[in-house]
Structures are given as structure tokens and as C-alpha cells.
Tab-separated table of C-alpha atoms and ligand atoms in Angstrom:
chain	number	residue	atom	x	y	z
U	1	UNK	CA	-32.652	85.610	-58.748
U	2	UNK	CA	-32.875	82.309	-59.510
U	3	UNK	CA	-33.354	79.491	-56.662
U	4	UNK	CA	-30.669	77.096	-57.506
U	5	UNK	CA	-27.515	78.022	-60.527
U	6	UNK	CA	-24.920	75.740	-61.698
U	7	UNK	CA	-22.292	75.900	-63.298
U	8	UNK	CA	-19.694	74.117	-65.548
U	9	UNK	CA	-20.750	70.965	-63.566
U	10	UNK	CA	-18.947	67.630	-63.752
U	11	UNK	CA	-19.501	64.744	-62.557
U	12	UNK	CA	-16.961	61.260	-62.706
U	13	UNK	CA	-16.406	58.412	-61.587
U	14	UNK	CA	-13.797	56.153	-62.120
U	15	UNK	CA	-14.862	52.317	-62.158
U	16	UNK	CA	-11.134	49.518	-61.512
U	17	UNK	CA	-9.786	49.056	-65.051
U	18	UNK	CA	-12.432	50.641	-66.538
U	19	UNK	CA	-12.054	54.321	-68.639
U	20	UNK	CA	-13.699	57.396	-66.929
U	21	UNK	CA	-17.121	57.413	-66.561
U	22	UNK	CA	-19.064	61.214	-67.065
U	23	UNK	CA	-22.215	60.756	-65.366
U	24	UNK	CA	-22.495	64.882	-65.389
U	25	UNK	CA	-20.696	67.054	-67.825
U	26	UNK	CA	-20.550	70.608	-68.209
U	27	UNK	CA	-23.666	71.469	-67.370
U	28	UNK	CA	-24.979	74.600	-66.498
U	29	UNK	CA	-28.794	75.231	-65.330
U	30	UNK	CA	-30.728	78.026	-63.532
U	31	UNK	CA	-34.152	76.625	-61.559
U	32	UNK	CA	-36.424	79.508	-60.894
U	33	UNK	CA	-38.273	79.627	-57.582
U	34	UNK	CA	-41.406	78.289	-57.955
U	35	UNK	CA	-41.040	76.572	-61.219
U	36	UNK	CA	-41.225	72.770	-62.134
U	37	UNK	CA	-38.577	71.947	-64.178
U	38	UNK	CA	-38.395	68.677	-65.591
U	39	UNK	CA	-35.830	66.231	-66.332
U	40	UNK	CA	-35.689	63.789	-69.148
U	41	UNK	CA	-33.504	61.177	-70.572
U	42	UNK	CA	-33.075	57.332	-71.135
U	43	UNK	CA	-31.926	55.605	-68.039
U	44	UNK	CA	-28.319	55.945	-67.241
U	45	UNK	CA	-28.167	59.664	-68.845
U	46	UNK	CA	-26.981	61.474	-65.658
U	47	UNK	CA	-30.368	62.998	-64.455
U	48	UNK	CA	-30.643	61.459	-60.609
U	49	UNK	CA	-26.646	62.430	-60.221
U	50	UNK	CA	-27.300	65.445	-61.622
U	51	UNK	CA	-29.957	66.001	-58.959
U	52	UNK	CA	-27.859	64.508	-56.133
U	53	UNK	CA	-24.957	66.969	-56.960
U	54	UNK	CA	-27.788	69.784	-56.543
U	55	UNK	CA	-28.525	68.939	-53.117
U	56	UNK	CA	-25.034	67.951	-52.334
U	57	UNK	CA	-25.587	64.140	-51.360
U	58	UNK	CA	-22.391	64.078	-54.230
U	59	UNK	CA	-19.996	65.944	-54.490
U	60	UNK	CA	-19.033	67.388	-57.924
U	61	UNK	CA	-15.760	66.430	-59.773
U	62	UNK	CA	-15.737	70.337	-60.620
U	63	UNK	CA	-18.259	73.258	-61.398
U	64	UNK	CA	-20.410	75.493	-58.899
U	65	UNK	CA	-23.510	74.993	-56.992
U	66	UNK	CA	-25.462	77.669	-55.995
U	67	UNK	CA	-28.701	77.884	-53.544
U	68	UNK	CA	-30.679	80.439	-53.443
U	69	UNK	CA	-27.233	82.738	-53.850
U	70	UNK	CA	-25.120	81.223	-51.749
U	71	UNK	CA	-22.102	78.542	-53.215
U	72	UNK	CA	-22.417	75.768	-51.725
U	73	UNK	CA	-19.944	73.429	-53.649
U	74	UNK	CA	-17.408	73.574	-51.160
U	75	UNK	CA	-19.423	73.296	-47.600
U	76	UNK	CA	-19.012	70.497	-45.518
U	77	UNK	CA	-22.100	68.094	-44.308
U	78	UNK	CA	-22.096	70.441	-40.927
U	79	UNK	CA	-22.356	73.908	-43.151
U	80	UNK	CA	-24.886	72.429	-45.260
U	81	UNK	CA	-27.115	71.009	-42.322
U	82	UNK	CA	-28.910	73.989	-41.935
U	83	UNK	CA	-29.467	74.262	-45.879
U	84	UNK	CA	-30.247	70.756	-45.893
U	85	UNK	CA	-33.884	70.902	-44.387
U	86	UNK	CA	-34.934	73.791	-47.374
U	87	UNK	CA	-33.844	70.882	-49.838
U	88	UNK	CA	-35.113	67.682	-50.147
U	89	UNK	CA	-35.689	64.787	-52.151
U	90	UNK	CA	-38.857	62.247	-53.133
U	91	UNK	CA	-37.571	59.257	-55.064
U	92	UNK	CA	-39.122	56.663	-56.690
U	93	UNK	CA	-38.267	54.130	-54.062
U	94	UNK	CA	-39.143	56.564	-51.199
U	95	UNK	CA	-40.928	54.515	-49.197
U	96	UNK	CA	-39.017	51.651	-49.851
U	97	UNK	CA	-36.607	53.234	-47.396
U	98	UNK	CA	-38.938	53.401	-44.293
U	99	UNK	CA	-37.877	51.112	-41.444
U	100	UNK	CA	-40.152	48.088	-41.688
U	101	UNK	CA	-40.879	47.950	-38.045
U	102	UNK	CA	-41.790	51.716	-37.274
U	103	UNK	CA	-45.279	53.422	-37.669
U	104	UNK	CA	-45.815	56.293	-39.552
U	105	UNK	CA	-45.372	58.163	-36.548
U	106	UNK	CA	-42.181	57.495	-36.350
U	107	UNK	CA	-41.358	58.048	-39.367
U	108	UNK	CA	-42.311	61.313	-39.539
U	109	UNK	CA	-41.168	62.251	-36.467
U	110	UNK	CA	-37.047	61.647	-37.668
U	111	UNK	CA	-36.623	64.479	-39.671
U	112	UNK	CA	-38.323	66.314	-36.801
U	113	UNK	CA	-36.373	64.776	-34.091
U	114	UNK	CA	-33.186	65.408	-36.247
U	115	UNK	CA	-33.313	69.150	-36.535
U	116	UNK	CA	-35.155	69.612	-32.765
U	117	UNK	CA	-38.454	71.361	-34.144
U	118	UNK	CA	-41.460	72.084	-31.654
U	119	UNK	CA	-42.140	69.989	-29.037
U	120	UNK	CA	-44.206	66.984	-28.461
U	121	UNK	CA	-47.673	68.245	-29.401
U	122	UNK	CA	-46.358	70.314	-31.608
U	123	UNK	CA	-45.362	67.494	-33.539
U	124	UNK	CA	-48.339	65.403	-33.534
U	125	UNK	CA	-50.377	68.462	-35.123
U	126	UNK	CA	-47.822	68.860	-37.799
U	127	UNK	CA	-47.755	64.876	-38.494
U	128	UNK	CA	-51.452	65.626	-38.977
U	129	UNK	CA	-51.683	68.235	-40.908
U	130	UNK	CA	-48.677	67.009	-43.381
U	131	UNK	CA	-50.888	63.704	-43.599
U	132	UNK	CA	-53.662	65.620	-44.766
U	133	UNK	CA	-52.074	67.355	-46.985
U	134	UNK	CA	-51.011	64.727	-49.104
U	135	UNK	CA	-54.881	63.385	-48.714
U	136	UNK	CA	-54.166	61.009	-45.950
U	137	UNK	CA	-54.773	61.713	-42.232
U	138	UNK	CA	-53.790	61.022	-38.536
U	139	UNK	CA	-55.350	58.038	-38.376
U	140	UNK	CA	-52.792	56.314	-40.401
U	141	UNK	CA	-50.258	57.229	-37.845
U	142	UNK	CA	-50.169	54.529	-36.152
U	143	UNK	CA	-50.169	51.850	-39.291
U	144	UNK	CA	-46.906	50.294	-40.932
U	145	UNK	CA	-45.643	50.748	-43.994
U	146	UNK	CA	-47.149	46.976	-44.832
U	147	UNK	CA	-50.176	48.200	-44.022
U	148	UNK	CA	-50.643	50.773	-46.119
U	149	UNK	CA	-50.861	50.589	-50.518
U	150	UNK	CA	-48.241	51.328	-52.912
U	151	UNK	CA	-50.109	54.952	-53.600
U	152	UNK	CA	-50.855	55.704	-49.653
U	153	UNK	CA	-46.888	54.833	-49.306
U	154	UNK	CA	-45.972	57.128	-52.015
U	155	UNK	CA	-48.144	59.655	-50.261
U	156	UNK	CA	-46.003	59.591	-47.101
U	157	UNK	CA	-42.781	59.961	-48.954
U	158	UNK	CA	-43.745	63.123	-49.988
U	159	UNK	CA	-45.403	63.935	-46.568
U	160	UNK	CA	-41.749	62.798	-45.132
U	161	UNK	CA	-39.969	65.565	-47.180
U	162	UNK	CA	-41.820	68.064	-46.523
U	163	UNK	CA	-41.823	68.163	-42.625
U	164	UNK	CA	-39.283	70.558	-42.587
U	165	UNK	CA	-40.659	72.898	-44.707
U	166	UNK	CA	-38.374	72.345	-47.597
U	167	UNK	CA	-38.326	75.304	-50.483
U	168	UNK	CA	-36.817	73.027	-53.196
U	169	UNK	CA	-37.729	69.406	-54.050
U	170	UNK	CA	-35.993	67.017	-56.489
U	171	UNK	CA	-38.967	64.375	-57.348
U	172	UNK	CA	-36.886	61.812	-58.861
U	173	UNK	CA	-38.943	59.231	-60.639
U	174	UNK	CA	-41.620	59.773	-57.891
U	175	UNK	CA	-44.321	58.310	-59.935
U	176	UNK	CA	-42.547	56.018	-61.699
U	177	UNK	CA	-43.391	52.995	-60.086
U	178	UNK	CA	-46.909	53.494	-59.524
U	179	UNK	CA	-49.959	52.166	-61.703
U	180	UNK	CA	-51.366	54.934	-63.804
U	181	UNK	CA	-54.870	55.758	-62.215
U	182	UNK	CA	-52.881	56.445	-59.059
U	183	UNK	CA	-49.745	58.417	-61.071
U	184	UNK	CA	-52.390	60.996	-62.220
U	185	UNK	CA	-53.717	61.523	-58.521
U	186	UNK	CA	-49.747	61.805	-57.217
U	187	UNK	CA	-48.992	64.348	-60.171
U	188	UNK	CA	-52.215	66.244	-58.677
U	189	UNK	CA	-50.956	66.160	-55.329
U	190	UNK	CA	-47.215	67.224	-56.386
U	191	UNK	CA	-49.058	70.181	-58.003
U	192	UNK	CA	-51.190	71.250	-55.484
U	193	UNK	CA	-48.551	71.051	-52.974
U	194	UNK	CA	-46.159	73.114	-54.978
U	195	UNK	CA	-48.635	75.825	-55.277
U	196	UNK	CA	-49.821	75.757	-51.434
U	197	UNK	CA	-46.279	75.469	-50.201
U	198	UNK	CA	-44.100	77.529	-52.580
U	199	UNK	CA	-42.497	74.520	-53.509
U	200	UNK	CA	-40.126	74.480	-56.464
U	201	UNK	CA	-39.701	71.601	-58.265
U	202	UNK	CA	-36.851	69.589	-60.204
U	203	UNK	CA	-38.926	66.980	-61.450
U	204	UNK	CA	-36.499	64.093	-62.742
U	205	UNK	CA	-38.223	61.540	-65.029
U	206	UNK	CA	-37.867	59.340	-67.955
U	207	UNK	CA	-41.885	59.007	-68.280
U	208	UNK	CA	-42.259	61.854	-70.527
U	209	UNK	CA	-45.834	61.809	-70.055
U	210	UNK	CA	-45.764	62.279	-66.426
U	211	UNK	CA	-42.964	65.968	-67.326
U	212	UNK	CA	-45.748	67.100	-69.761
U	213	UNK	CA	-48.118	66.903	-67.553
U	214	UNK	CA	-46.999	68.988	-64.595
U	215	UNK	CA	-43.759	70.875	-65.893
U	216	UNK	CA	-42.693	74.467	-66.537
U	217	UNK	CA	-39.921	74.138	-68.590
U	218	UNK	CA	-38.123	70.934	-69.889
U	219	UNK	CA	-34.154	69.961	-69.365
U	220	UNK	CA	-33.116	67.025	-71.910
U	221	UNK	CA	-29.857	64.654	-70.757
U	222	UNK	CA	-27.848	62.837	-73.333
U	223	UNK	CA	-24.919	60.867	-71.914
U	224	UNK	CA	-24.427	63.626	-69.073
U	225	UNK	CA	-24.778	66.633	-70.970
U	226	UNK	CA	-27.865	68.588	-71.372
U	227	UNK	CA	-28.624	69.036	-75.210
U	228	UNK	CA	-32.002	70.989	-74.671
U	229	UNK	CA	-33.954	73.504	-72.607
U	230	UNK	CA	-37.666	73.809	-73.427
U	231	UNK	CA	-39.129	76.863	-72.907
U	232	UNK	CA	-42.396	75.171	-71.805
U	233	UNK	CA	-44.115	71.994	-73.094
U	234	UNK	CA	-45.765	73.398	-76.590
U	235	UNK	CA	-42.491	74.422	-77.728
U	236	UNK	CA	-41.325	71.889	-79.877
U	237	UNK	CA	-37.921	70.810	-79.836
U	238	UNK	CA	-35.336	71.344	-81.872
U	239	UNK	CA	-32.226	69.255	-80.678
U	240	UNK	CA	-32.928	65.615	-83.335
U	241	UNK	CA	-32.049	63.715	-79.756
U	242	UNK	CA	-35.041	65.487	-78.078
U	243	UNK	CA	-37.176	64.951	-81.372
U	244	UNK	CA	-36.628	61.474	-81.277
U	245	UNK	CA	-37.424	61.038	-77.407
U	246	UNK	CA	-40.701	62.954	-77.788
U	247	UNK	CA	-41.667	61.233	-80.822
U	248	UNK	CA	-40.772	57.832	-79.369
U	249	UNK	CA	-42.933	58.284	-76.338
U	250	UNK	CA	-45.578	60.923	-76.440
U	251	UNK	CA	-48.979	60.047	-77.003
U	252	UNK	CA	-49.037	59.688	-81.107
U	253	UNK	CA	-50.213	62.858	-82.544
U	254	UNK	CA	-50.377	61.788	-87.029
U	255	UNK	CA	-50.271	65.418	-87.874
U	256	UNK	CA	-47.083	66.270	-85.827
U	257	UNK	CA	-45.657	62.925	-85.818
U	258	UNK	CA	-42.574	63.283	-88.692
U	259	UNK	CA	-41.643	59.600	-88.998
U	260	UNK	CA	-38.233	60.121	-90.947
U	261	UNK	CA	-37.209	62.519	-87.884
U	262	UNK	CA	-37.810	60.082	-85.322
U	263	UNK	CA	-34.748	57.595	-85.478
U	264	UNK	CA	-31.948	56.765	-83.512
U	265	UNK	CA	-28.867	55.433	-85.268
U	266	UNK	CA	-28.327	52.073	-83.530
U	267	UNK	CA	-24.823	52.868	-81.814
U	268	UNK	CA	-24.121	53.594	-78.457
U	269	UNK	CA	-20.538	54.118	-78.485
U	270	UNK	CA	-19.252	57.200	-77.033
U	271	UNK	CA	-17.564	59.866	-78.824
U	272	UNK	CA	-14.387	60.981	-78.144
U	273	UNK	CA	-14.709	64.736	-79.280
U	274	UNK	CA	-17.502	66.384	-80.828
U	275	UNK	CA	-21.537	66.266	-80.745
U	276	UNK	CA	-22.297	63.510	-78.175
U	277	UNK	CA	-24.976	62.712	-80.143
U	278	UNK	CA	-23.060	61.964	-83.298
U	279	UNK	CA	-23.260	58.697	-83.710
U	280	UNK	CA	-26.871	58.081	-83.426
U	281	UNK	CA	-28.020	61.334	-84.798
U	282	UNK	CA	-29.507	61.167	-88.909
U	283	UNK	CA	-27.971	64.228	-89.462
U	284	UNK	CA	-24.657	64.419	-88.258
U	285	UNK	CA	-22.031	66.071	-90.547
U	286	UNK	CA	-18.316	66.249	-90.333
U	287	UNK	CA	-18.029	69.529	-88.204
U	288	UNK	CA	-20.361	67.305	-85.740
U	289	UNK	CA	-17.116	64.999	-85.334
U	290	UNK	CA	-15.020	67.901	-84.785
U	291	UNK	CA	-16.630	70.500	-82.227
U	292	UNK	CA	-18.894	69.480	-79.740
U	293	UNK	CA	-22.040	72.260	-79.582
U	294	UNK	CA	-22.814	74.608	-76.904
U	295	UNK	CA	-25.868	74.618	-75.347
U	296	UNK	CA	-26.902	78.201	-76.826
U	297	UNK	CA	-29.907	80.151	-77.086
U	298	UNK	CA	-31.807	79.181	-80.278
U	299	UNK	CA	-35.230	81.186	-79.814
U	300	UNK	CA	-36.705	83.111	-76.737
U	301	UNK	CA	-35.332	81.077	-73.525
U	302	UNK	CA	-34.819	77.645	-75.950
U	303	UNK	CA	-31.751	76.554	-75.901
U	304	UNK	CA	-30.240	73.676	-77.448
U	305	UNK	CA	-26.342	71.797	-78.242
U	306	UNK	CA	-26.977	71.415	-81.873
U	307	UNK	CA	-24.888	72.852	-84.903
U	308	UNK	CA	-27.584	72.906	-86.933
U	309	UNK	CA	-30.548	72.861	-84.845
U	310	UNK	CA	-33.306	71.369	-86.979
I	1	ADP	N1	-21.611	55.605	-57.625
I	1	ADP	C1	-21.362	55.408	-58.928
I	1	ADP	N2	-20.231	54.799	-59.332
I	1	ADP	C2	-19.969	54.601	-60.646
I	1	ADP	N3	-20.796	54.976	-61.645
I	1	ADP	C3	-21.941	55.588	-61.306
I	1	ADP	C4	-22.298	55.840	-59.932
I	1	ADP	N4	-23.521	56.476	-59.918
I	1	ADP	C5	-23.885	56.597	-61.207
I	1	ADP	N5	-22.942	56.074	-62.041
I	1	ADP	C6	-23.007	56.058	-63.505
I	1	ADP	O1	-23.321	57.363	-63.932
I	1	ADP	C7	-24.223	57.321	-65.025
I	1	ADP	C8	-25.466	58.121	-64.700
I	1	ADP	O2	-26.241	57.467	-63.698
I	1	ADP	P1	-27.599	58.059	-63.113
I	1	ADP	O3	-27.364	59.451	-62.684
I	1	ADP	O4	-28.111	57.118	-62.091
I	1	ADP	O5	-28.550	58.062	-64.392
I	1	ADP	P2	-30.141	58.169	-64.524
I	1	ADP	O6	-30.676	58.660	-63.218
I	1	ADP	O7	-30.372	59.118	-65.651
I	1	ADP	O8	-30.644	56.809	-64.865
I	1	ADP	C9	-24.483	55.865	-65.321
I	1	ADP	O9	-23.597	55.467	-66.347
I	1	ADP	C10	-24.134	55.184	-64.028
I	1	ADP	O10	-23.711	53.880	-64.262
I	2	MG	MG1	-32.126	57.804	-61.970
């Protein structure tokens, strides 16, 4: 069974004066228990409400959530509190978000506080151990976030969401701000932490490096709809919107680089029916403008919203 389900998912908001906007549309996505699945897409696409609506910090316009088989769309922020410590997110800004003026300590100690876990000594071993998990240790429990580096404070954000013992984790841009020597020792960490743990992983990024790196399987998000699932990261893709991504931002490979597949049409206008992708795509025919594509199963567990599927 899988760990998380949705369904049908929507997601809108609706700005003064200003036309619906579908951050999340119709999307439906299993995450397997102790996968990585990755998350791609340009900024704006959808991906980190997409990832909100799994853990239920938004609520969805319409559709089905599921955790580990139990629907949680409808429960309130009591019903989910006891879910709420076996989910758990690491954003990019993570440790943007610790209070200035507390220690470590303290920090880590919240989420403990919060749901009542062991006692006082009880807690200081854990603190410890979490810290050296993530490569740190107790000695930096008594330092503030200024005194610590961008990395070490990217190390504690992940330390901070897992003192509960969380199951899932949605890594949203986690490494994006960091400098690469210390992205590649983070991605490490996230892996040998999943392993270790049992973790499972949505990893949300638009650093397509970073998903190839550490990722399972890869989900592709084009103006709120996924348009692709990768069966793993050698498959290559068959959606033109995922084609152009890759190409645009993997690490140039001449012999599988096809330059006249690589485009984007330079219009970013919504459509009003059919392929979302129409109007940038190279190939788009006329039954593009008419019915919008299904995300259906094109080869063993690769799926893609494409017509034609190139
Ligand atoms: N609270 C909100 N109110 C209105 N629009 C929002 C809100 N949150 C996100 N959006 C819009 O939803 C779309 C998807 O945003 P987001 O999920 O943050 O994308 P991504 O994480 O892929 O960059 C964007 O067009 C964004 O402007
Ligand atoms: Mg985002």
C-alpha cells in the first residue's frame, strides 16, 4: 500500500479582481514508503502547494488525501495532530524560521515540548543524538543560529523535523540555497537519513541536478498539473515539456542532447481548454486545442499527459 495517495486534487485561489488562479489541478499521485520521489518544475508551477496540501498545512479546493490509508482531507487541525508528527517538512528557508534569540536547544526542544515526549534527560540524549545524525553534535546546543554557517543551519532544519520521528518528509527546495560543495554533502545526509530512518521522501525541487541525484522516481509540474511520471532517472522522458526542462538544465550530454527538441515556444498565456502545454509546445496539433491529455500509462510505470507522446 502506498504511503501517501491523492486524488483528483485541486487547488485555487482566488486573487480581488483577478480570474482564478489553479495552483494544483487534478492531480493524482501515489508515494511509496520508502521512496524519494522528486518534484520538478519552473517556479510558480504548483510543486510547494502541492506538497502543503499533502501534509494538510492547505486545504484542498477538492480531491482526496490519503496517509498511509487513512483520508485525511476532511480532518480538522486537532484530528490531524497526532498524524502531524509522522509528517513533516524541510524547506529551503528552514532555518530562516528559528527564533533569533534561542539556542539550538531550544529549538529542538519545541517540537518535543509540543507533543510531551520523554522527559528532561530524555530529551537532551535525543537532541544529541539527532545532532549527530545530521553530522553535528551536542556541543552546538548551546550556540545561536548566528553562530552557526549556512550548511550547519541547514543541518538543524533537518535535525528539527525529525525529532518526532516523522515517516514522511517533504524536502522542499532544501538545498536550494546552499553553495554547491555543501549541496552535495546535504543530498548525502538526506540519503543516509532516509535509509537509517525509513524515511520517505517527496523531494520538491527546481534544481534538476540535485532530483537526479538522490531520486526514485520523477513527478514533472506544468502550470499545476503533472504532465510526467518517471519511472526512475535513466528513463528518458517523453512529455516535449519534460524534454525541454531536462535538456535545458542537465549537465550537457552531445550524444543525447536533440537540439530541435529542446524549445519552448515563447508564450505563457494560459489555455483555456486543452493540452496546458499548447502554446509553448513545437508540436502541438489541433486535437491539442481541443482535449486536454490524461496523465496515462505510456510504458512500464511512465506515465505522461501527452497525445502524442514523443
Ligand atoms: N496563498 C496564495 N494566494 C494566492 N496565490 C497563491 C498562493 N500560494 C500560491 N499561489 C499561486 O499558486 C501558484 C503556485 O505556487 P507555488 O506552489 O508556490 O509554486 P512553486 O512552489 O512551484 O514555485 C503560483 O501561481 C502562486 O502565485
Ligand atoms: Mg516553491
Amino acid at each position: 500500500m502506498a504511503l501517501i495517495e491523492i486524488r483528483n486534487l485541486y487547488k485555487s485561489y482566488t486573487p480581488k479582481a483577478k480570474p482564478v488562479v489553479y495552483a494544483v489541478r487534478d492531480v493524482h499521485l501515489s508515494i511509496r514508503r520508502g521512496e524519494i520521489l522528486g518534484l520538478v518544475g519552473e517556479s510558480g508551477c504548483g510543486k510547494s502547494t502541492l506538497g502543503k496540501l499533502i501534509l494538510k498545512l492547505e486545504q484542498p479546493t477538492q480531491g482526496s488525501v490519503v496517509f498511509d490509508g487513512v483520508d485525511i482531507t476532511g480532518y480538522s487541525f486537532n484530528q490531524m495532530r497526532p498524524l502531524r508528527r509522522r509528517m513533516q517538512m524541510v524547506f529551503q528557508g528552514s532555518s530562516q524560521t528559528f527564533n533569533p534569540s534561542y539556542t539550538l536547544r531550544q529549538i529542538l526542544r519545541e517540537p518535543l515540548d509540543n507533543y510531551h515526549a520523554e522527559g528532561g534527560d530524555e530529551k537532551e540524549k535525543w537532541m544529541a543524538s539527532m545532532l549527530r545524525k545530521v553530522g553535528l553534535d551536542e556541543t552546538y546546543l548551546s550556540r545561536y543560529p548566528h553562530e552557526m554557517s549556512g550548511g550547519q543551519r541547514q543541518r538543524c532544519g533537518i535535525a528539527r523535523a525529525l525529532m518526532l520521528n516523522p515517516e514522511f518528509v517533504v524536502c522542499d527546495e532544501a538545498v536550494s540555497s546552499v553553495d554547491y560543495a555543501i549541496k552535495n554533502k546535504i543530498l548525502k545526509l538526506l540519503v543516509s537519513l532516509k535509509k537509517e530512518l525509513s524515511l520517505t521522501y517527496l523531494f520538491i525541487s527546481h534544481d534538476i541536478a540535485a532530483v537526479n541525484r538522490i531520486c526514485d522516481r520523477i513527478a514533472v509540474m506544468y502550470l499545476g498539473n503533472l504532465v510526467e511520471i518517471l519511472p526512475n532517472i535513466n528513463s528518458s522522458a517523453l512529455h516535449p515539456y519534460t524534454q525541454a526542462l531536462l535538456a535545458a538544465t542537465l549537465p550537457a550530454n552531445p550524444r543525447e542532447r536533440k537540439a530541435e527538441l529542446v524549445r519552448f515556444r515563447e508564450n505563457e498565456d494560459i489555455p483555456p481548454q486543452g493540452c496546458v502545454f499548447q502554446n509553448r509546445c513545437l508540436y502541438t496539433k489541433s486535437l491539442c486545442q481541443e482535449a486536454r491529455p490524461m496523465l496515462e500509462q505510456k510504458a512500464d510505470r511512465h506515465f505522461a499527459a501527452c497525445h502524442y507522446g514523443l
